Coordinates of C-alpha atoms and ligand atoms in Angstrom, one line a residue:
X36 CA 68.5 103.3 103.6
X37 CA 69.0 103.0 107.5
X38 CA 71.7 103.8 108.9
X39 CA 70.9 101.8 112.3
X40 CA 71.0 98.0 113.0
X41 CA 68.5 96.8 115.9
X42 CA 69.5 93.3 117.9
X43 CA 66.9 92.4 120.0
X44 CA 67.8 90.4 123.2
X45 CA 65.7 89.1 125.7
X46 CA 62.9 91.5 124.0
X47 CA 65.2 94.7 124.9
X48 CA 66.1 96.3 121.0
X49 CA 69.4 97.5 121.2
X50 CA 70.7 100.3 117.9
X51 CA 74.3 99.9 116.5
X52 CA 75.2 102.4 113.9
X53 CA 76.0 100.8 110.2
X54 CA 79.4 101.9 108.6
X55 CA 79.5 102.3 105.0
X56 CA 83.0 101.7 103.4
X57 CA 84.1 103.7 100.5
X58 CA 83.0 101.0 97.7
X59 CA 79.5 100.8 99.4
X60 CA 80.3 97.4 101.5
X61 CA 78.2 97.6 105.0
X62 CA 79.1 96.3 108.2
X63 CA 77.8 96.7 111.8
X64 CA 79.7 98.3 114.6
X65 CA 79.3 96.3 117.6
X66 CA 82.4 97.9 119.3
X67 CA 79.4 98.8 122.3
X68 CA 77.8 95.2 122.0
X69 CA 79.2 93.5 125.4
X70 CA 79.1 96.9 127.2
X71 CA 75.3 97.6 126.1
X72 CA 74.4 93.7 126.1
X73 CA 77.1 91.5 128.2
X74 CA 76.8 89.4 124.5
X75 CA 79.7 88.7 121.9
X76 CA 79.4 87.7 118.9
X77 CA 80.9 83.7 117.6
X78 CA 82.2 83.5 114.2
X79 CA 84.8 80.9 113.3
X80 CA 87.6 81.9 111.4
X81 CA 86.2 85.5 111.4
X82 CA 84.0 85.0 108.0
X83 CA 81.8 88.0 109.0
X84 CA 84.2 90.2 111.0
X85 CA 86.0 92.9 110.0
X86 CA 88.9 93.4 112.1
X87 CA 89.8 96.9 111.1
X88 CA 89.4 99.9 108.9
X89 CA 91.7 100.0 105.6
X90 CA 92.7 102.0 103.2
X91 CA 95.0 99.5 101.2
X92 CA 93.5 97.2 99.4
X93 CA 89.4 96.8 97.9
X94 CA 88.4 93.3 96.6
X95 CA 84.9 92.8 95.6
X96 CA 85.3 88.7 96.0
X97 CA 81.3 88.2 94.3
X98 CA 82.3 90.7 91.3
X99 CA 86.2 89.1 91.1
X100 CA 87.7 92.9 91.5
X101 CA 91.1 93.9 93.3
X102 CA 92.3 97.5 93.7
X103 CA 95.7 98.7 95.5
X104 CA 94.8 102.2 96.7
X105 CA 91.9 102.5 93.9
X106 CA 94.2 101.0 91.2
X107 CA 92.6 98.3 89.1
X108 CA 95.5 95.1 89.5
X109 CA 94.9 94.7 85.7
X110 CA 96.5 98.1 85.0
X111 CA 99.0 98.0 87.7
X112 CA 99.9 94.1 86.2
X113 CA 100.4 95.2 82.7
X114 CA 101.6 98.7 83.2
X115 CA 103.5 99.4 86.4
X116 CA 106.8 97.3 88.2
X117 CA 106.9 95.9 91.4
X118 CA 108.7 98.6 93.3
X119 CA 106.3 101.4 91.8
X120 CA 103.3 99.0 93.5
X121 CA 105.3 98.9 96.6
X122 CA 105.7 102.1 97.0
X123 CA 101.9 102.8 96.6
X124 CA 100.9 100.0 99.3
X125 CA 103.2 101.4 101.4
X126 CA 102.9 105.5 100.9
X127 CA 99.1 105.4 99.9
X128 CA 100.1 107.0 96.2
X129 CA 101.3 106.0 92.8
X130 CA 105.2 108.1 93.2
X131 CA 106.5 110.7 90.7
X132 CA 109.7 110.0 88.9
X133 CA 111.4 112.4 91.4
X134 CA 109.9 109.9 94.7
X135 CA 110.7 106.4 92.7
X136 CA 114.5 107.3 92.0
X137 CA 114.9 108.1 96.0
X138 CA 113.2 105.4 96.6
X139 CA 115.3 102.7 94.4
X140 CA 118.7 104.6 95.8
X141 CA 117.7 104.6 99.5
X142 CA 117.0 100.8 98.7
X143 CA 120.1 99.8 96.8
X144 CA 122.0 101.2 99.7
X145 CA 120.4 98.7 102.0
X146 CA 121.0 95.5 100.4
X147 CA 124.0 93.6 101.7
X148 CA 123.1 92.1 105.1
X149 CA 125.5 91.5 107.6
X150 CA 128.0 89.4 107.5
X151 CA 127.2 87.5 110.7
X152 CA 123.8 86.3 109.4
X153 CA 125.4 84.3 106.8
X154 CA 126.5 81.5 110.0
X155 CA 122.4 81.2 110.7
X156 CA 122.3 79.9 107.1
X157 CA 125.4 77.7 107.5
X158 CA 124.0 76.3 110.6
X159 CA 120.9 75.1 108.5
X160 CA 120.6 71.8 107.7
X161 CA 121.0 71.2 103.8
X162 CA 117.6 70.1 103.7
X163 CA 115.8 72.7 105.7
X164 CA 112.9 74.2 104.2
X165 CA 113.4 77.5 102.7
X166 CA 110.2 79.3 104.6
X167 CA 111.7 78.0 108.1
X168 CA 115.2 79.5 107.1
X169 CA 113.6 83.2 106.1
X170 CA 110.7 83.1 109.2
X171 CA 114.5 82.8 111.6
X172 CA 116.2 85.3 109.4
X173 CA 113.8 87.9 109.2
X174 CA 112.8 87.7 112.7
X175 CA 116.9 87.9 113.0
X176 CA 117.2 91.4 111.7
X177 CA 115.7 92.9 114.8
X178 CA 118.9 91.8 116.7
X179 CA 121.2 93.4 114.4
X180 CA 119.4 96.5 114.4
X181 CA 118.4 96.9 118.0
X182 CA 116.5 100.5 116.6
X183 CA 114.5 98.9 115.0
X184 CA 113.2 97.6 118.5
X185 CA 110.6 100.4 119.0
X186 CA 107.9 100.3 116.9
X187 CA 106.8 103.4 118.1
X188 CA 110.0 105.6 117.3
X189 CA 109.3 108.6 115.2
X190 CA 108.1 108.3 111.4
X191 CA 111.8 109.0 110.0
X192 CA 113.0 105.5 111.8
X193 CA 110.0 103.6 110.9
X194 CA 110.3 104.4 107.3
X195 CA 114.1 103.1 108.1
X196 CA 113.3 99.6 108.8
X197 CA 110.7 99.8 106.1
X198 CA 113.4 100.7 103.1
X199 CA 115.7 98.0 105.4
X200 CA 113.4 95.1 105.1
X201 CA 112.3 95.9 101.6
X202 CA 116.2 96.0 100.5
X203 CA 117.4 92.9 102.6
X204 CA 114.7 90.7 101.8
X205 CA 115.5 89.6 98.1
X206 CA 118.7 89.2 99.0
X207 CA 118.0 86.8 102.3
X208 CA 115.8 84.9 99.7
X209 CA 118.9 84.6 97.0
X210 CA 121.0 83.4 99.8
X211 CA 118.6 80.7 101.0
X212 CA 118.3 79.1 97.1
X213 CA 122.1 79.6 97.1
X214 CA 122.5 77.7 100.2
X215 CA 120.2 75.2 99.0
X216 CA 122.2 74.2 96.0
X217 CA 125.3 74.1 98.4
X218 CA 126.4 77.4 95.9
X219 CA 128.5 80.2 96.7
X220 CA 126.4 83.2 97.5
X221 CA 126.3 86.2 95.1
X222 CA 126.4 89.5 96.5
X223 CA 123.8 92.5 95.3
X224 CA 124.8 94.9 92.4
X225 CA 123.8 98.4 92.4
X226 CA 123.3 99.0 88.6
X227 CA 120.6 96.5 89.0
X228 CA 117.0 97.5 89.4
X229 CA 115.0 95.7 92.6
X230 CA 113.8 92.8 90.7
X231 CA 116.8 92.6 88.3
X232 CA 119.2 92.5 91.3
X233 CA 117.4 89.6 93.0
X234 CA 117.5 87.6 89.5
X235 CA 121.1 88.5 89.4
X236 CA 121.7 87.2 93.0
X237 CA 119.4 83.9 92.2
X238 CA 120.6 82.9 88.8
X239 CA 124.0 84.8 88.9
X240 CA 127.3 82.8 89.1
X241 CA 130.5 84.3 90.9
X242 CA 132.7 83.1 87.7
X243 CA 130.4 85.4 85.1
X244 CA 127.7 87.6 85.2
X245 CA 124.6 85.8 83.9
X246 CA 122.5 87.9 81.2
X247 CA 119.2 88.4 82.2
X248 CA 116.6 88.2 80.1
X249 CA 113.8 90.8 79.8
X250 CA 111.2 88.3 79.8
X251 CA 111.7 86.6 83.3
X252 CA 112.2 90.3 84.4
X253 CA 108.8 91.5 83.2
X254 CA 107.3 87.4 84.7
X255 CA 108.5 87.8 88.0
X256 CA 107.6 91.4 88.2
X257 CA 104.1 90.6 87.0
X258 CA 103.9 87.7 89.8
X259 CA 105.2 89.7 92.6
X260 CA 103.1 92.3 91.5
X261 CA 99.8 90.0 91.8
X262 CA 100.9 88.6 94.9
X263 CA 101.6 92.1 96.4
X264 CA 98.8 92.5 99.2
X265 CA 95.3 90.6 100.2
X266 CA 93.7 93.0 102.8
X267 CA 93.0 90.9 105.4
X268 CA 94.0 87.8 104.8
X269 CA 95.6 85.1 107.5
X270 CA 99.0 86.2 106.9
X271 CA 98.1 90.1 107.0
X272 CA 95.9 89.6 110.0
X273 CA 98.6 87.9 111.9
X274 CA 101.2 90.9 111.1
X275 CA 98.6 93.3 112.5
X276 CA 97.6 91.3 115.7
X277 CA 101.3 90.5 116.5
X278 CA 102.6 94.4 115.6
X279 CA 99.5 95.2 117.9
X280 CA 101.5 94.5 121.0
X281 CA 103.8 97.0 119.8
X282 CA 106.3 94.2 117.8
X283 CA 108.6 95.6 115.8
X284 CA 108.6 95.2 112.0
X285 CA 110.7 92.0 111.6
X286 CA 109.0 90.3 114.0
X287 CA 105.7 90.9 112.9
X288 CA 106.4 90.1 109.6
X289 CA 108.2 87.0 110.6
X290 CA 105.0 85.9 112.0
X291 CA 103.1 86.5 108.9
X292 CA 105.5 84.7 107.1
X293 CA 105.0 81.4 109.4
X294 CA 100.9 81.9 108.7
X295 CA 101.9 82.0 104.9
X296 CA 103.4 78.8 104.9
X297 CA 100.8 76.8 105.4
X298 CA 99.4 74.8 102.1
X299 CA 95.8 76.5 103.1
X300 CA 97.5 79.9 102.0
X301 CA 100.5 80.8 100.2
X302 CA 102.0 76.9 100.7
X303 CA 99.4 76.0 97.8
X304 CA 101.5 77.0 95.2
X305 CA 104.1 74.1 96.4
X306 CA 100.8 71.7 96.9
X307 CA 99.6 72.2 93.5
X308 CA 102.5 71.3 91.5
X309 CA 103.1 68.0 93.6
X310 CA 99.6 67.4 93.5
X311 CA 100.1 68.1 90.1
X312 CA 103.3 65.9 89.8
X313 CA 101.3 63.2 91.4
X314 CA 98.7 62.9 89.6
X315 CA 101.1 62.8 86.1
X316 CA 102.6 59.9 87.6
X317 CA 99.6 58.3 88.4
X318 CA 99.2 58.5 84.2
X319 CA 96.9 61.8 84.2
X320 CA 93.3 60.8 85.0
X321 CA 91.8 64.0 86.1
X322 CA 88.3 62.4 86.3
X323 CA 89.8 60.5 89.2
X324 CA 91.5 63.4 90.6
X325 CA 88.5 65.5 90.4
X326 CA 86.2 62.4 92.1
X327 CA 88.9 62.2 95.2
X328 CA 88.3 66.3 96.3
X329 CA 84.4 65.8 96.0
X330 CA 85.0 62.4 98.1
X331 CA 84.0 63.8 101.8
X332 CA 85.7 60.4 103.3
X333 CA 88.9 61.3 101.1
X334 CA 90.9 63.9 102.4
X335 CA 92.1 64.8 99.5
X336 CA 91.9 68.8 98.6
X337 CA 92.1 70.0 94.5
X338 CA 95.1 72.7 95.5
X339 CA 94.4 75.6 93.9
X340 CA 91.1 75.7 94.0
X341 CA 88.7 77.6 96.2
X342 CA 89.1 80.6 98.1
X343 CA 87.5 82.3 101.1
X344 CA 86.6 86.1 99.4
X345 CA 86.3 84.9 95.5
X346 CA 83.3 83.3 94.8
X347 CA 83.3 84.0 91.4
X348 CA 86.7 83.9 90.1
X349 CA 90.2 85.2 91.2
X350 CA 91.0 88.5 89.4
X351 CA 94.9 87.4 89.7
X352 CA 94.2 83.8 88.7
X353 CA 93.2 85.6 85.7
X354 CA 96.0 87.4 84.3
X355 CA 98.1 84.5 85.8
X356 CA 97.0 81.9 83.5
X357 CA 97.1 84.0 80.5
X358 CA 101.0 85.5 81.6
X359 CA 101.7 81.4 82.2
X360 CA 100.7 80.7 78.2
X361 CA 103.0 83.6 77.8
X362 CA 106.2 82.8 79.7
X363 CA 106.4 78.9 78.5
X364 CA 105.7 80.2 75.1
X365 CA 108.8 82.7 74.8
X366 CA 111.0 80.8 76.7
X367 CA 110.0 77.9 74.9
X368 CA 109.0 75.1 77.5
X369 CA 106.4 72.8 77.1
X370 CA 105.4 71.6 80.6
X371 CA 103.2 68.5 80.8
X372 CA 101.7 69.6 84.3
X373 CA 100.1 72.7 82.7
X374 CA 97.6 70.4 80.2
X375 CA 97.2 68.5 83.4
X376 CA 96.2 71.4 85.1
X377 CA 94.1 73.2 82.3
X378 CA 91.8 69.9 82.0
X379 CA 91.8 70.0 85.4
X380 CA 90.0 73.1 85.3
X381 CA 87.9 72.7 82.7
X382 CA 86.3 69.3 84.4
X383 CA 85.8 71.5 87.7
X384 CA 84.2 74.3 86.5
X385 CA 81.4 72.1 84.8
X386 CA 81.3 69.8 88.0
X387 CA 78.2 70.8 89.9
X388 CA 80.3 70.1 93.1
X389 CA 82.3 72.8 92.0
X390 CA 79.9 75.0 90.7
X391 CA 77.8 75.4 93.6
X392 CA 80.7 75.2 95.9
X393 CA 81.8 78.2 93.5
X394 CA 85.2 77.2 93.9
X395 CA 87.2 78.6 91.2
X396 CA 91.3 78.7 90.3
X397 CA 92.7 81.0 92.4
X398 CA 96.1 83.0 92.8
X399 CA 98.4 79.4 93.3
X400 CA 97.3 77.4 90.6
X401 CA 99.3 78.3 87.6
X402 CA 101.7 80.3 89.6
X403 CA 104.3 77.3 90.2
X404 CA 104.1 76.3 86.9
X405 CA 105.5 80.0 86.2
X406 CA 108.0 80.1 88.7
X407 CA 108.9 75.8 87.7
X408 CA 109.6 77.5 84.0
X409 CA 111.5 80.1 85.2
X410 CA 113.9 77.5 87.2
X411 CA 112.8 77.5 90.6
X412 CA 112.5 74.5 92.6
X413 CA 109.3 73.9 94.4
X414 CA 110.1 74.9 98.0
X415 CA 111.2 77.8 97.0
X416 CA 107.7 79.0 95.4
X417 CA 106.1 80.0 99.0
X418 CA 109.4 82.6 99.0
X419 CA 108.6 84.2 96.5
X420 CA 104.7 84.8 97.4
X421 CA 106.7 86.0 100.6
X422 CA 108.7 88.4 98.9
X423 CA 105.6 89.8 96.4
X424 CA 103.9 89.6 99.8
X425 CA 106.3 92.2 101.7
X426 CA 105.3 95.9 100.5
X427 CA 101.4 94.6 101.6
X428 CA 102.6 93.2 105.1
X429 CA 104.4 97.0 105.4
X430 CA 102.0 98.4 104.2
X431 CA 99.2 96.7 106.8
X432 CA 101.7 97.0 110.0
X433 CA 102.0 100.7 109.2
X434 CA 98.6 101.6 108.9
X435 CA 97.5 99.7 112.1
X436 CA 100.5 101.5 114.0
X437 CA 100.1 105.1 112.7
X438 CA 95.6 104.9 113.2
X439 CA 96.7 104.0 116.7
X440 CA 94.6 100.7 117.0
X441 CA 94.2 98.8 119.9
X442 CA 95.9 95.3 120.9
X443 CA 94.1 92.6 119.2
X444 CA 92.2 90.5 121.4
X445 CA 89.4 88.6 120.5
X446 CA 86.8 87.1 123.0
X447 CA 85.4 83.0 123.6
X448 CA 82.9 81.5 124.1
X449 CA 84.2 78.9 126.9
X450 CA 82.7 75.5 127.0
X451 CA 85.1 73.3 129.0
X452 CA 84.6 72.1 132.3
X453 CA 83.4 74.3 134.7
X454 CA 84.2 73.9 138.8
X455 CA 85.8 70.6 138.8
X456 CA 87.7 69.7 142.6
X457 CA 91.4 68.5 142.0
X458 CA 92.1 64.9 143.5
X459 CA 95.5 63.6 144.6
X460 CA 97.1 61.4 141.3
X461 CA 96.9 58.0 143.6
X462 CA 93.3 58.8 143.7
X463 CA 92.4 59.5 140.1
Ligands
ACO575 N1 88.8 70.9 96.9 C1 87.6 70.3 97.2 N2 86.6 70.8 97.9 C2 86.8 72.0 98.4 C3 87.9 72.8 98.1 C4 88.9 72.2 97.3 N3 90.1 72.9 97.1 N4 87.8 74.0 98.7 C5 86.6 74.0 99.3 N5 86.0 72.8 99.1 C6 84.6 72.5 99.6 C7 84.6 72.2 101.1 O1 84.9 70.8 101.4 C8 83.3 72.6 101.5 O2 82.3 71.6 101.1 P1 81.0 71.3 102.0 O3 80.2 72.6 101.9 O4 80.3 70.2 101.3 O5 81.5 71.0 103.3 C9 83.0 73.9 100.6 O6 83.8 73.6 99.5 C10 83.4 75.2 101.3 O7 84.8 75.1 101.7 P2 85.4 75.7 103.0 O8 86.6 74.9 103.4 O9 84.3 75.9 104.0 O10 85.8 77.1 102.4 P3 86.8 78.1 103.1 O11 86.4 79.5 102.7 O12 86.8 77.9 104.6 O13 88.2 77.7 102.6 C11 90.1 77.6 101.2 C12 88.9 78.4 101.6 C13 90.9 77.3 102.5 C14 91.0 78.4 100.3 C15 89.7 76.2 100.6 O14 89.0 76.5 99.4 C16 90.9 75.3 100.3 O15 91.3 74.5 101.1 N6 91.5 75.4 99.0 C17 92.6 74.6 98.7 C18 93.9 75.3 99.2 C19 94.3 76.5 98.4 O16 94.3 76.5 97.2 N7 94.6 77.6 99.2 C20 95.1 78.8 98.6 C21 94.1 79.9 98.8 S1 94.6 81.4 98.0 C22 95.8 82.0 99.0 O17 95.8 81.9 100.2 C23 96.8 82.8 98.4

């Protein structure tokens, strides 16, 4: 097979050599294009680009596969915890028992934030949306540690404001949900494993100490788990291009928290229980439902659905819905949304719209009803993809900063005006 793609301009054939990734994918280099050609290439919302080189993550969006640094999710979801998979997003391998206890000790010594950042969250309005509050406080830790400032500071103060982050962020996220409820906040507890000690802080009352129950332990680990890195996806895209200028760590995962947000990403989850809720209350027709997303003059999207990579189902959709039949099972809850939303699927996938759309369930659609059963309220659901989110973003802003890459900066094709001559305002 060639190793060599011609483009042929104006009649002039010009070679660019063909990379072969390490699960046989192909792609073109065209870093020489403009020099060789003066051409660029167009491609809206960067469906045939690849932006980089990674080592993180593999999906195989035709075949429905996802690997973390070669690991199957399916194993890492049933067998390994959320810290264990952090660790080997972030380090590149699965850690000994020796690397894990370090890890989990350098981390619990990291988890009360400072004082001061408490009067951001009292200056909140009661109302504020949860993702606004943690965007502002994570991009806040940078000004409490001023260190952190130089993202190119040696290895041994990067790996710093990695454990940092890692350690504040569950307990930024407890605070929020505290806040929201107009609760006092409960401080982090050593003896408490990473996702143990943000249950503790979320559930936890200052009058007692709440039990927590093995179950939700082993759900939320198994979400966060799923939710734990995307390879290039909007939000890990924007912390690379915004830690490309040489941002620091909070920043640039600030920013890919903001890209999260919106309901086209990890704001679904929240979409698809009010869409959901909504169409409940509108006494449960999903044939309606299913009518209004294939209606091109109805703006109406089916949340949940679709994806840009998985065209043939979403690997983490998947175990989801099974661990969702689960959870409401041992914690006995019978939610009326989830027969909504498995007949919802069932009419979609034998909708020819659908089919040959291949849109599919993907990550969000039965994750709220997971995280509704475990007692969340909705705006807080985008958090928590945040939080399963973090050891990927890390993991992505490190690799980009130690292979050196270059500032991102795409090209345009420019089709405004071209010399236009101003005129005074009393003459326009
Ligand atoms: N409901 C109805 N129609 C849909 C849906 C949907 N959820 N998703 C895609 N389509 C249709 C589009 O209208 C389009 O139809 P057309 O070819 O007749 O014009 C076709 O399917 C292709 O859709 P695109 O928007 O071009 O697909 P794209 O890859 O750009 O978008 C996306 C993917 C954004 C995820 C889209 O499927 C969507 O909006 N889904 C709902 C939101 C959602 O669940 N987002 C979470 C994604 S997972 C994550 O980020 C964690």
């Amino acid at each position: 097979m060639s190793d060599i793609a011609e483009i042929k301009i104006d009649g002039k054939v010009y070679e660019f050599p063909i990379i072969t990734g390490t699960e046989g994918e192909k792609s073109i280099d065209i870093s020489k294009l403009r020099e060789l050609t003066g051409h660029i290439t167009l491609d809206l919302g960067y469906k045939n680009t690849g932006s980089t080189k990674s080592a993180i993550t593999f999906l195989d969006g035709e075949k429905g596969i996802l690997k973390y640094r070669g690991y199957p999710i399916e194993q890492l979801a049933e067998k390994s915890n959320f810290l264990e998979v952090a660790y080997l997003l972030i380090y590149g391998d699965l850690p000994t028992e020796e690397q894990i206890v370090t890890f989990q000790s350098k981390i619990t010594k990291q988890t009360l934030i400072h004082e001061d950042m408490k009067k951001f969250l009292d200056g909140y309005p009661s109302r504020a949306h949860p993702m606004a509050q943690l965007a502002s406080l994570v991009c806040s830790l940078s000004s409490f540690y001023p260190e952190s400032i130089n993202a190119n500071s040696s290895p041994e103060a990067m790996d710093h404001t990695i454990i940092k982050l890692l350690a504040k962020l569950p307990t930024i996220v407890s605070f929020i949900y505290k806040k929201g409820l107009g609760h006092p906040l409960i401080y982090p507890k050593n003896k408490f494993d990473y996702v143990s000690n943000y249950l503790h802080m979320t559930f936890g009352q200052r009058t007692e100490e709440v039990e927590i129950d093995p179950v939700v332990v082993k759900a939320m680990n198994t979400l966060l788990i799923l939710h734990a890195d995307h390879e290039q996806n909007c939000s890990a895209s924007t912390v690379r291009m915004v830690g490309s200028s040489d941002c620091n760590l909070f920043a640039s995962v600030s920013a890919g928290i903001d890209a999260l947000w919106g309901p086209l990403h990890g704001g679904a989850n929240q979409a698809v229980i009010e869409m959901l809720e909504t169409i409940k209350e509108d006494g449960g027709d999903t044939e309606k439902w299913i009518n209004k997303a294939k209606d091109k003059n109805d703006p109406f999207r089916m949340m949940g659905f679709g994806h840009r990579v998985y065209k043939n189902f979403d690997p983490r959709a998947k175990i989801i819905k099974k661990a969702c039949d689960d959870i409401l099972d041992k914690l006995g809850i019978n939610d009326p949304v989830l027969e909504i939303a498995k007949k919802l699927e069932e009419a979609a996938l034998s909708d020819p719209y659908f089919v040959e759309r291949k849109l599919y369930p993907n990550v969000d659609f039965y994750s709220g009803i997971i995280y509704r059963a475990l007692g969340f309220p909705t705006d807080m659901f985008t958090v928590l993809f945040a939080l399963g989110r973090l050891p990927g973003w890390i993991a992505q802003w490190k690799e980009m900063h130690t292979n050196k890459e270059p500032i991102g900066r795409p090209r345009q094709v420019y089709v405004g005006h071209t010399n236009r001559e101003f005129v005074e305002i009393e003459q326009r």
